[in-house]
XYZ file of C-alpha atoms in Angstrom:
228
model
C 0.000 0.000 0.000
C 2.790 2.425 0.839
C 4.343 1.869 -2.559
C 1.030 2.494 -4.302
C 0.560 5.845 -2.609
C 4.204 6.876 -2.874
C 4.656 7.374 0.872
C 8.049 8.955 1.499
C 8.002 10.258 5.057
C 6.224 11.327 8.190
C 7.073 14.103 10.666
C 5.369 12.913 13.833
C 4.160 15.030 16.748
C 1.937 13.264 19.276
C -1.585 13.210 17.810
C -0.506 15.219 14.745
C 1.726 14.171 11.879
C 2.912 15.719 8.648
C 2.512 13.083 5.929
C 4.657 13.271 2.768
C 3.373 11.313 -0.221
C 5.665 11.993 -3.181
C 4.766 15.623 -4.050
C 1.804 15.808 -1.646
C 1.963 17.093 1.932
C -0.848 16.763 4.489
C -1.503 17.293 8.183
C -3.041 14.212 9.777
C -4.944 14.650 13.039
C -5.162 11.237 14.684
C -7.755 12.240 17.294
C -6.904 9.022 19.061
C -9.881 9.174 21.364
C -12.351 9.984 18.606
C -11.650 7.491 15.837
C -14.694 8.529 13.812
C -13.459 12.089 13.318
C -9.817 11.748 12.338
C -8.956 14.389 9.755
C -6.477 14.937 6.941
C -5.781 18.539 5.928
C -4.047 18.748 2.523
C -1.367 21.396 2.007
C -0.531 22.932 -1.363
C 1.977 21.294 -3.721
C 5.577 22.486 -3.699
C 6.358 21.870 -0.029
C 9.690 20.097 0.416
C 11.528 19.717 3.735
C 9.317 20.634 6.710
C 10.002 20.898 10.473
C 8.024 21.505 13.666
C 8.894 24.350 16.018
C 10.268 23.391 19.462
C 6.928 24.299 21.097
C 5.010 22.262 18.479
C 2.814 25.218 17.489
C 4.372 26.216 14.172
C 5.930 24.828 11.020
C 8.716 26.001 8.763
C 9.095 24.551 5.291
C 11.008 25.042 2.074
C 8.597 25.989 -0.706
C 9.381 25.501 -4.404
C 6.139 25.183 -6.398
C 7.878 25.061 -9.790
C 7.312 28.635 -10.934
C 10.766 29.792 -9.850
C 9.897 30.614 -6.251
C 12.314 29.217 -3.650
C 11.361 30.485 -0.206
C 11.248 29.514 3.437
C 7.774 29.794 4.936
C 6.793 29.995 8.586
C 3.201 29.110 9.376
C 0.803 27.715 11.926
C 0.505 23.952 12.289
C -2.590 23.987 10.055
C -0.660 25.939 7.376
C -2.686 29.121 7.797
C -1.305 32.614 8.498
C 1.822 32.064 6.361
C 4.891 34.290 6.461
C 7.680 34.114 3.897
C 10.765 34.595 6.028
C 13.519 34.082 3.448
C 13.911 34.175 -0.339
C 16.682 31.985 -1.767
C 16.685 33.513 -5.279
C 20.118 35.127 -4.775
C 21.705 32.010 -3.278
C 22.815 28.594 -4.496
C 20.591 26.863 -1.936
C 18.066 24.467 -3.443
C 15.899 21.831 -1.775
C 17.614 22.031 1.638
C 16.949 19.707 4.542
C 15.913 21.666 7.619
C 16.339 21.528 11.397
C 14.969 24.017 13.965
C 17.003 24.973 17.035
C 15.629 24.231 20.489
C 15.654 27.930 21.435
C 13.519 28.670 18.368
C 15.920 31.217 16.882
C 17.745 29.406 14.109
C 17.240 27.032 11.201
C 19.921 24.681 9.899
C 19.936 24.034 6.165
C 21.892 21.294 4.406
C 22.024 21.787 0.635
C 24.454 20.221 -1.860
C 26.555 18.954 1.075
C 26.959 22.480 2.476
C 25.719 23.698 5.853
C 23.997 27.034 6.504
C 22.545 28.722 9.570
C 19.609 31.130 9.230
C 18.501 33.344 12.102
C 14.750 33.595 11.560
C 14.471 36.952 13.363
C 17.370 38.845 11.757
C 17.270 36.960 8.391
C 21.052 36.575 8.606
C 22.201 33.572 6.552
C 25.676 32.207 7.342
C 27.564 29.347 5.733
C 29.297 27.106 8.262
C 32.141 24.608 7.871
C 32.556 25.456 4.199
C 35.506 23.071 3.751
C 33.450 20.057 4.857
C 31.073 17.887 2.851
C 28.072 17.736 5.185
C 25.756 14.738 4.805
C 23.240 15.700 7.501
C 22.948 17.967 10.537
C 20.667 18.656 13.490
C 20.638 20.600 16.752
C 21.315 19.140 20.179
C 19.125 20.152 23.166
C 21.632 22.889 24.105
C 21.689 24.296 20.538
C 25.008 22.860 19.451
C 25.200 21.402 15.948
C 25.585 17.681 15.429
C 26.683 16.807 11.903
C 27.898 13.888 9.793
C 30.508 13.759 7.031
C 31.925 10.762 5.188
C 34.706 10.741 7.789
C 32.607 10.603 10.951
C 30.215 12.315 13.357
C 31.060 15.719 14.839
C 29.682 18.429 17.098
C 30.346 22.172 17.070
C 28.812 25.365 18.385
C 26.244 27.298 16.350
C 29.003 29.403 14.808
C 30.838 26.360 13.408
C 33.648 26.633 15.973
C 34.885 24.292 18.711
C 34.590 21.228 16.491
C 34.866 17.893 18.262
C 34.777 14.416 16.732
C 32.506 11.922 18.455
C 33.232 8.257 19.068
C 30.418 6.840 16.937
C 29.171 6.989 13.368
C 25.478 6.647 12.660
C 22.534 8.359 11.005
C 21.407 11.300 13.127
C 17.824 10.005 13.127
C 19.157 7.108 15.209
C 20.036 9.406 18.110
C 17.608 10.231 20.915
C 18.455 12.854 23.534
C 17.684 12.214 27.200
C 19.201 15.571 28.121
C 22.124 17.731 27.054
C 24.743 15.210 28.125
C 23.148 11.766 27.794
C 21.983 10.272 24.519
C 20.795 6.925 23.203
C 22.685 6.002 20.028
C 21.893 3.143 17.650
C 24.833 1.911 15.591
C 24.512 -0.611 12.788
C 27.260 -3.200 12.512
C 26.579 -5.522 9.577
C 23.144 -6.998 10.379
C 23.129 -5.972 14.039
C 21.898 -2.785 15.710
C 23.660 -1.897 18.964
C 21.819 0.551 21.219
C 24.149 2.454 23.538
C 23.671 4.918 26.346
C 26.171 7.581 25.361
C 27.823 10.212 27.565
C 28.608 13.390 25.653
C 30.692 14.696 28.577
C 32.987 11.662 28.452
C 32.607 11.149 24.678
C 32.019 7.439 25.172
C 29.563 4.566 25.258
C 28.805 3.964 28.901
C 26.300 1.142 28.649
C 25.068 -1.300 26.013
C 21.292 -1.200 26.304
C 20.207 -3.643 23.625
C 21.652 -5.829 20.901
C 19.222 -6.432 18.038
C 20.088 -8.694 15.139
C 18.295 -7.608 11.974
C 17.225 -10.455 9.715
C 16.708 -9.414 6.085
C 13.311 -10.424 4.684
C 13.348 -13.738 2.913
C 12.542 -13.859 -0.766
C 10.304 -16.576 -2.101
C 10.342 -17.991 -5.617
C 7.597 -16.791 -7.893
C 5.058 -19.500 -8.655
C 3.805 -19.663 -12.213
C 0.721 -21.438 -13.460
C 1.307 -23.536 -16.531
C -1.464 -24.597 -18.905
C -2.372 -28.258 -18.716
């Protein structure tokens, strides 16, 4: 079913979720205690990367409807009362992946393996770590920047300074923050996921929480019917 509808992602927030289906974006209200009145609110086409605000009341998304517009839009969670907060027409930034800082002030953008920081109140756009090829980036709870290159996983301050290499390499979506200093990190080693409690202060794995062996799905031969 997911393949039929072209489902490509979901940005989850409690009883609300942003559903991405190929070029379509919708807000899904689960209304978990009222199953008869769950609602889907379609958004307009052209919405690319989209993120929730730290207080879960707003959205910011990259908007490129195909007519030449390339803007960053800030809006309510139902996509009403929209504000265009940045126009990318004079930049090389296209189809960036976004992350919103925990203090609500800044947006990270990763585009063409380059990292940018946009202050959403001053509209100041700054390129960070220009010599690096950034694969992905996100904010930590204390507004530092966690980022991945082909060489490893790193952390720096919001100005791109005080860079420090971390002792693991994994997709950033496989990191959950307990607080500023303690994280849960999932590392994949061949067909096994290792879940560690990680101490940022000591830059080390302090406890193995779970060892999960992933078994690839088995393929079955295709049965054909032959005429008798």
